[in-house]
């Protein structure tokens, strides 16, 4: 039974159509919808790495969700070759999430025009790049029991959490072999001047002063030259900052690609989780009188950040 679309101002889809769609959705399907709600756009390959194991089952399941109106695909234009399908949350998917959470699609933060705008926005590539960073972490965690992506907050979720104090591209919490680090991500595409990039650091200082919590800022850069030039401009800041050049080799962003600004000459690059010890003179992720993340990290993340664990 096809789901009949209705304008935003009219009542929800009829009960029979909602029941028909809900009966066909699995817990994994709901995770797909939730990720598209929060992170705006994910490619077929990213969804495969997050929730599936092989291309054919991925395409088949996404096709079913598409036929139900849960998700909508588009393929960006390119003068040569072709991009993979990009997926955004469909109106029916938003309706079903709102019904499940006993809210409205407006309160859910979904608007079809705004959702589709990412397809034509010049920032689409940036959003896909930010998501790719976390997809690679989540994919590693699916296959490595000693690792876990404990939190992944989108730019929108960060804005809801911290308002105008700082506007990171995303917030994450990564754990590996008993080590854990919370961080803000700045995904750099090279399109912004370095002066504007470094200008954002003042907001992170304001956030640390206001919350009394020191959280590292990680710059994920497109080239070694860009990284070198940025590091020359941020050597005087007191913020815990680390840089890396975008890669999928050696565990990607989880691997030994990070260099703190406090690194001494000849110091090797560090794994993401090891950055928790990259600034020994600072206490990271802990306000005065607050329990440490090591003591009650799961409860802290669930209560404050609503952490999502990728489907296995």
CSV table of C-alpha atoms in Angstrom, one decimal:
chain,number,residue,atom,x,y,z
A,1,UNK,CA,0.0,0.0,0.0
A,2,UNK,CA,1.6,3.3,-1.0
A,3,UNK,CA,1.8,6.1,1.4
A,4,UNK,CA,-0.1,9.2,0.2
A,5,UNK,CA,1.9,12.4,0.8
A,6,UNK,CA,0.3,15.4,2.4
A,7,UNK,CA,1.3,19.0,2.7
A,8,UNK,CA,3.0,20.1,5.9
A,9,UNK,CA,-0.1,21.9,7.2
A,10,UNK,CA,-2.5,18.9,6.9
A,11,UNK,CA,-2.9,16.0,9.4
A,12,UNK,CA,-0.5,13.1,9.5
A,13,UNK,CA,-0.7,10.2,7.1
A,14,UNK,CA,-3.7,7.9,7.7
A,15,UNK,CA,-3.4,5.2,10.3
A,16,UNK,CA,-3.5,2.4,7.8
A,17,UNK,CA,-0.6,3.7,5.8
A,18,UNK,CA,1.4,4.4,9.0
A,19,UNK,CA,0.7,0.9,10.3
A,20,UNK,CA,1.6,-0.7,6.9
A,21,UNK,CA,5.0,1.2,6.9
A,22,UNK,CA,5.8,0.5,10.5
A,23,UNK,CA,5.1,-3.2,10.2
A,24,UNK,CA,7.8,-3.4,7.5
A,25,UNK,CA,10.5,-1.5,9.4
A,26,UNK,CA,13.2,-3.1,11.4
A,27,UNK,CA,15.2,-1.6,14.3
A,28,UNK,CA,18.0,-1.0,11.8
A,29,UNK,CA,15.7,0.9,9.5
A,30,UNK,CA,14.9,3.2,12.4
A,31,UNK,CA,18.6,3.8,12.9
A,32,UNK,CA,18.9,4.7,9.3
A,33,UNK,CA,16.1,7.2,9.6
A,34,UNK,CA,17.5,8.7,12.8
A,35,UNK,CA,21.0,9.2,11.3
A,36,UNK,CA,19.5,10.9,8.3
A,37,UNK,CA,17.5,13.2,10.5
A,38,UNK,CA,20.5,14.2,12.6
A,39,UNK,CA,23.3,14.1,9.9
A,40,UNK,CA,21.2,15.4,6.9
A,41,UNK,CA,22.8,13.3,4.1
A,42,UNK,CA,24.6,9.9,3.8
A,43,UNK,CA,25.8,8.1,0.7
A,44,UNK,CA,24.9,4.5,-0.1
A,45,UNK,CA,28.5,3.6,0.8
A,46,UNK,CA,28.3,5.3,4.1
A,47,UNK,CA,25.1,3.6,5.0
A,48,UNK,CA,26.6,0.3,4.0
A,49,UNK,CA,29.6,0.9,6.4
A,50,UNK,CA,27.3,1.9,9.2
A,51,UNK,CA,24.6,-0.7,9.0
A,52,UNK,CA,25.2,-3.4,6.4
A,53,UNK,CA,27.9,-5.7,5.2
A,54,UNK,CA,27.6,-6.0,1.4
A,55,UNK,CA,26.5,-3.7,-1.4
A,56,UNK,CA,23.6,-5.8,-2.7
A,57,UNK,CA,21.6,-6.1,0.6
A,58,UNK,CA,22.3,-2.4,1.2
A,59,UNK,CA,20.8,-1.3,-2.1
A,60,UNK,CA,17.9,-3.7,-1.7
A,61,UNK,CA,16.9,-2.4,1.7
A,62,UNK,CA,17.4,1.2,0.8
A,63,UNK,CA,15.1,0.6,-2.2
A,64,UNK,CA,12.4,-0.7,0.1
A,65,UNK,CA,12.7,2.3,2.3
A,66,UNK,CA,12.5,4.5,-0.7
A,67,UNK,CA,9.4,2.8,-2.0
A,68,UNK,CA,7.7,3.5,1.4
A,69,UNK,CA,8.6,7.1,1.2
A,70,UNK,CA,10.9,6.8,4.2
A,71,UNK,CA,14.0,8.1,2.4
A,72,UNK,CA,14.7,10.1,-0.7
A,73,UNK,CA,17.8,9.7,-3.0
A,74,UNK,CA,19.6,12.2,-5.3
A,75,UNK,CA,22.8,12.0,-7.2
A,76,UNK,CA,24.9,15.2,-7.4
A,77,UNK,CA,26.0,16.3,-10.9
A,78,UNK,CA,29.7,16.0,-11.8
A,79,UNK,CA,31.4,16.8,-15.1
A,80,UNK,CA,33.2,13.5,-15.1
A,81,UNK,CA,32.4,10.1,-13.7
A,82,UNK,CA,29.5,9.9,-11.3
A,83,UNK,CA,28.7,10.3,-7.6
A,84,UNK,CA,27.0,7.6,-5.6
A,85,UNK,CA,23.4,8.0,-4.5
A,86,UNK,CA,23.0,10.4,-1.6
A,87,UNK,CA,20.1,9.8,0.8
A,88,UNK,CA,18.1,12.2,2.9
A,89,UNK,CA,15.1,11.7,5.2
A,90,UNK,CA,11.8,11.5,3.5
A,91,UNK,CA,8.6,13.0,4.7
A,92,UNK,CA,7.1,9.6,5.6
A,93,UNK,CA,10.2,8.7,7.5
A,94,UNK,CA,10.0,11.9,9.5
A,95,UNK,CA,6.3,11.3,10.2
A,96,UNK,CA,7.1,7.8,11.5
A,97,UNK,CA,9.9,9.0,13.8
A,98,UNK,CA,7.6,11.8,15.1
A,99,UNK,CA,4.8,9.3,15.8
A,100,UNK,CA,7.2,6.9,17.6
A,101,UNK,CA,8.5,9.7,19.8
A,102,UNK,CA,5.0,11.1,20.4
A,103,UNK,CA,5.9,14.5,18.9
A,104,UNK,CA,5.4,16.4,15.6
A,105,UNK,CA,7.8,16.7,12.6
A,106,UNK,CA,8.2,20.4,13.5
A,107,UNK,CA,9.3,19.6,17.0
A,108,UNK,CA,11.5,16.8,15.5
A,109,UNK,CA,13.3,19.5,13.5
A,110,UNK,CA,12.4,18.2,10.1
A,111,UNK,CA,11.3,20.4,7.2
A,112,UNK,CA,11.2,18.8,3.7
A,113,UNK,CA,12.4,21.9,1.9
A,114,UNK,CA,15.3,22.4,4.3
A,115,UNK,CA,16.1,18.7,4.1
A,116,UNK,CA,16.3,18.8,0.3
A,117,UNK,CA,18.3,22.0,0.3
A,118,UNK,CA,21.5,20.0,1.1
A,119,UNK,CA,21.2,18.5,-2.4
A,120,UNK,CA,21.9,21.9,-4.0
A,121,UNK,CA,23.9,23.5,-1.3
A,122,UNK,CA,27.6,24.4,-1.8
A,123,UNK,CA,28.2,22.9,1.6
A,124,UNK,CA,27.0,19.4,0.6
A,125,UNK,CA,30.6,18.1,0.1
A,126,UNK,CA,31.5,19.5,3.5
A,127,UNK,CA,28.6,17.7,5.2
A,128,UNK,CA,29.4,14.4,3.5
A,129,UNK,CA,33.1,14.9,4.6
A,130,UNK,CA,32.1,15.4,8.2
A,131,UNK,CA,29.9,12.4,8.1
A,132,UNK,CA,32.6,10.3,6.5
A,133,UNK,CA,34.9,11.0,9.4
A,134,UNK,CA,32.4,9.5,11.9
A,135,UNK,CA,31.3,6.7,9.5
A,136,UNK,CA,34.9,5.5,9.4
A,137,UNK,CA,35.0,5.5,13.2
A,138,UNK,CA,31.7,3.7,13.4
A,139,UNK,CA,32.8,1.1,10.8
A,140,UNK,CA,36.0,0.4,12.7
A,141,UNK,CA,34.0,0.0,15.9
A,142,UNK,CA,31.7,-2.6,14.3
A,143,UNK,CA,34.7,-4.8,13.6
A,144,UNK,CA,37.0,-4.1,16.5
A,145,UNK,CA,35.5,-5.0,20.0
A,146,UNK,CA,38.1,-2.9,21.7
A,147,UNK,CA,36.8,0.3,20.1
A,148,UNK,CA,33.5,2.3,20.4
A,149,UNK,CA,32.1,5.5,19.0
A,150,UNK,CA,30.3,6.6,22.1
A,151,UNK,CA,28.9,9.8,20.8
A,152,UNK,CA,28.4,11.6,17.5
A,153,UNK,CA,26.6,14.9,17.6
A,154,UNK,CA,25.9,16.8,14.4
A,155,UNK,CA,26.4,20.6,13.9
A,156,UNK,CA,22.7,21.1,14.6
A,157,UNK,CA,22.8,19.0,17.8
A,158,UNK,CA,25.9,21.0,18.9
A,159,UNK,CA,24.0,24.2,18.3
A,160,UNK,CA,21.1,23.0,20.5
A,161,UNK,CA,23.6,22.0,23.2
A,162,UNK,CA,25.9,25.0,23.3
A,163,UNK,CA,24.1,27.7,21.3
A,164,UNK,CA,26.3,30.5,19.9
A,165,UNK,CA,29.2,29.8,22.3
A,166,UNK,CA,30.8,27.6,19.6
A,167,UNK,CA,29.8,26.1,16.3
A,168,UNK,CA,31.8,22.9,15.7
A,169,UNK,CA,31.1,20.8,12.7
A,170,UNK,CA,30.5,17.9,15.1
A,171,UNK,CA,31.2,16.5,18.5
A,172,UNK,CA,32.5,13.0,19.2
A,173,UNK,CA,33.5,10.7,21.9
A,174,UNK,CA,35.9,7.8,20.9
A,175,UNK,CA,37.1,4.9,23.1
A,176,UNK,CA,39.8,2.4,22.4
A,177,UNK,CA,41.5,-0.1,24.7
A,178,UNK,CA,40.2,1.6,27.8
A,179,UNK,CA,41.3,5.1,26.7
A,180,UNK,CA,38.7,7.7,25.8
A,181,UNK,CA,38.6,11.2,24.3
A,182,UNK,CA,35.9,13.8,23.8
A,183,UNK,CA,36.5,16.2,21.0
A,184,UNK,CA,35.1,18.9,18.7
A,185,UNK,CA,35.7,18.3,15.0
A,186,UNK,CA,36.6,21.0,12.4
A,187,UNK,CA,36.5,19.5,9.0
A,188,UNK,CA,38.5,21.7,6.7
A,189,UNK,CA,38.0,21.5,2.9
A,190,UNK,CA,40.5,24.3,2.1
A,191,UNK,CA,37.7,26.7,0.9
A,192,UNK,CA,38.0,29.0,3.8
A,193,UNK,CA,40.9,31.3,4.5
A,194,UNK,CA,43.1,30.2,7.4
A,195,UNK,CA,42.5,33.5,9.1
A,196,UNK,CA,38.7,32.6,9.3
A,197,UNK,CA,39.6,29.1,10.4
A,198,UNK,CA,41.7,30.4,13.3
A,199,UNK,CA,39.1,33.0,14.1
A,200,UNK,CA,36.8,30.3,15.3
A,201,UNK,CA,39.2,29.4,18.2
A,202,UNK,CA,38.0,32.4,20.2
A,203,UNK,CA,34.5,30.8,20.4
A,204,UNK,CA,36.0,27.5,21.7
A,205,UNK,CA,37.8,29.5,24.4
A,206,UNK,CA,34.5,31.2,25.4
A,207,UNK,CA,32.9,27.8,25.6
A,208,UNK,CA,35.6,26.3,27.8
A,209,UNK,CA,35.4,29.4,30.1
A,210,UNK,CA,31.6,29.1,30.3
A,211,UNK,CA,31.3,25.4,30.9
A,212,UNK,CA,34.6,25.0,32.8
A,213,UNK,CA,35.2,21.9,30.6
A,214,UNK,CA,38.2,21.7,28.3
A,215,UNK,CA,37.5,19.8,25.2
A,216,UNK,CA,40.1,19.2,22.4
A,217,UNK,CA,39.5,20.7,19.0
A,218,UNK,CA,40.6,18.5,16.1
A,219,UNK,CA,41.3,19.9,12.6
A,220,UNK,CA,40.9,17.4,9.8
A,221,UNK,CA,42.7,18.9,6.9
A,222,UNK,CA,42.9,18.2,3.1
A,223,UNK,CA,46.7,18.4,2.7
A,224,UNK,CA,50.0,18.4,4.5
A,225,UNK,CA,50.7,22.0,3.2
A,226,UNK,CA,47.4,23.2,4.6
A,227,UNK,CA,48.2,21.5,7.9
A,228,UNK,CA,51.6,23.0,8.1
A,229,UNK,CA,50.4,26.5,7.4
A,230,UNK,CA,47.6,26.2,10.0
A,231,UNK,CA,49.9,25.0,12.7
A,232,UNK,CA,52.1,28.1,12.3
A,233,UNK,CA,49.0,30.2,13.1
A,234,UNK,CA,47.8,28.4,16.2
A,235,UNK,CA,51.1,27.9,18.2
A,236,UNK,CA,50.1,30.5,20.8
A,237,UNK,CA,46.7,29.3,21.8
A,238,UNK,CA,46.1,27.6,25.2
A,239,UNK,CA,43.4,25.4,23.7
A,240,UNK,CA,44.2,21.7,23.3
A,241,UNK,CA,44.4,21.3,19.5
A,242,UNK,CA,45.5,18.5,17.2
A,243,UNK,CA,45.7,18.3,13.5
A,244,UNK,CA,45.7,15.5,10.9
A,245,UNK,CA,45.6,15.1,7.1
A,246,UNK,CA,42.5,13.4,5.9
A,247,UNK,CA,43.1,9.7,5.3
A,248,UNK,CA,41.4,6.3,5.4
A,249,UNK,CA,44.7,4.4,5.8
A,250,UNK,CA,45.8,2.7,9.1
A,251,UNK,CA,42.4,2.9,10.7
A,252,UNK,CA,41.7,6.4,9.2
A,253,UNK,CA,40.8,9.1,11.8
A,254,UNK,CA,41.2,6.6,14.6
A,255,UNK,CA,44.8,5.8,13.6
A,256,UNK,CA,48.2,7.3,14.2
A,257,UNK,CA,47.7,10.5,12.2
A,258,UNK,CA,47.2,13.2,14.9
A,259,UNK,CA,49.7,15.7,16.0
A,260,UNK,CA,49.0,18.0,19.1
A,261,UNK,CA,50.1,21.6,18.8
A,262,UNK,CA,52.3,20.9,21.9
A,263,UNK,CA,54.3,18.2,20.1
A,264,UNK,CA,58.0,18.5,20.3
A,265,UNK,CA,60.4,18.3,17.3
A,266,UNK,CA,60.5,14.8,16.0
A,267,UNK,CA,57.5,13.6,18.0
A,268,UNK,CA,55.5,10.9,16.2
A,269,UNK,CA,51.9,11.2,15.4
A,270,UNK,CA,49.3,9.7,17.8
A,271,UNK,CA,46.2,7.6,17.6
A,272,UNK,CA,43.0,9.4,18.3
A,273,UNK,CA,42.4,7.7,21.6
A,274,UNK,CA,46.0,8.4,22.7
A,275,UNK,CA,45.3,12.2,22.4
A,276,UNK,CA,43.7,12.0,25.8
A,277,UNK,CA,47.3,12.1,27.0
A,278,UNK,CA,48.4,14.7,24.5
A,279,UNK,CA,48.1,17.6,26.9
A,280,UNK,CA,49.3,16.4,30.2
A,281,UNK,CA,49.1,19.9,31.7
A,282,UNK,CA,45.4,20.0,31.2
A,283,UNK,CA,42.4,18.2,32.7
A,284,UNK,CA,40.2,17.3,29.7
A,285,UNK,CA,36.4,16.8,29.7
A,286,UNK,CA,36.0,17.3,33.4
A,287,UNK,CA,34.5,20.3,35.3
A,288,UNK,CA,35.4,20.9,39.0
A,289,UNK,CA,33.4,18.5,41.1
A,290,UNK,CA,32.2,16.6,38.1
A,291,UNK,CA,32.6,12.8,38.0
A,292,UNK,CA,35.2,11.6,35.6
A,293,UNK,CA,34.2,10.1,32.3
A,294,UNK,CA,36.0,6.9,33.2
A,295,UNK,CA,33.8,6.5,36.3
A,296,UNK,CA,30.4,6.9,34.8
A,297,UNK,CA,30.9,7.7,31.1
A,298,UNK,CA,27.9,5.7,29.8
A,299,UNK,CA,25.5,7.4,32.1
A,300,UNK,CA,27.0,10.8,31.4
A,301,UNK,CA,26.7,10.4,27.6
A,302,UNK,CA,23.3,8.9,27.7
A,303,UNK,CA,22.0,11.7,30.0
A,304,UNK,CA,23.7,14.7,28.5
A,305,UNK,CA,24.4,13.8,24.9
A,306,UNK,CA,21.9,11.0,24.0
A,307,UNK,CA,24.8,8.9,22.6
A,308,UNK,CA,24.0,6.7,19.6
A,309,UNK,CA,25.6,3.4,19.1
A,310,UNK,CA,25.9,2.4,15.5
A,311,UNK,CA,24.0,-0.7,14.5
A,312,UNK,CA,25.9,-4.0,14.3
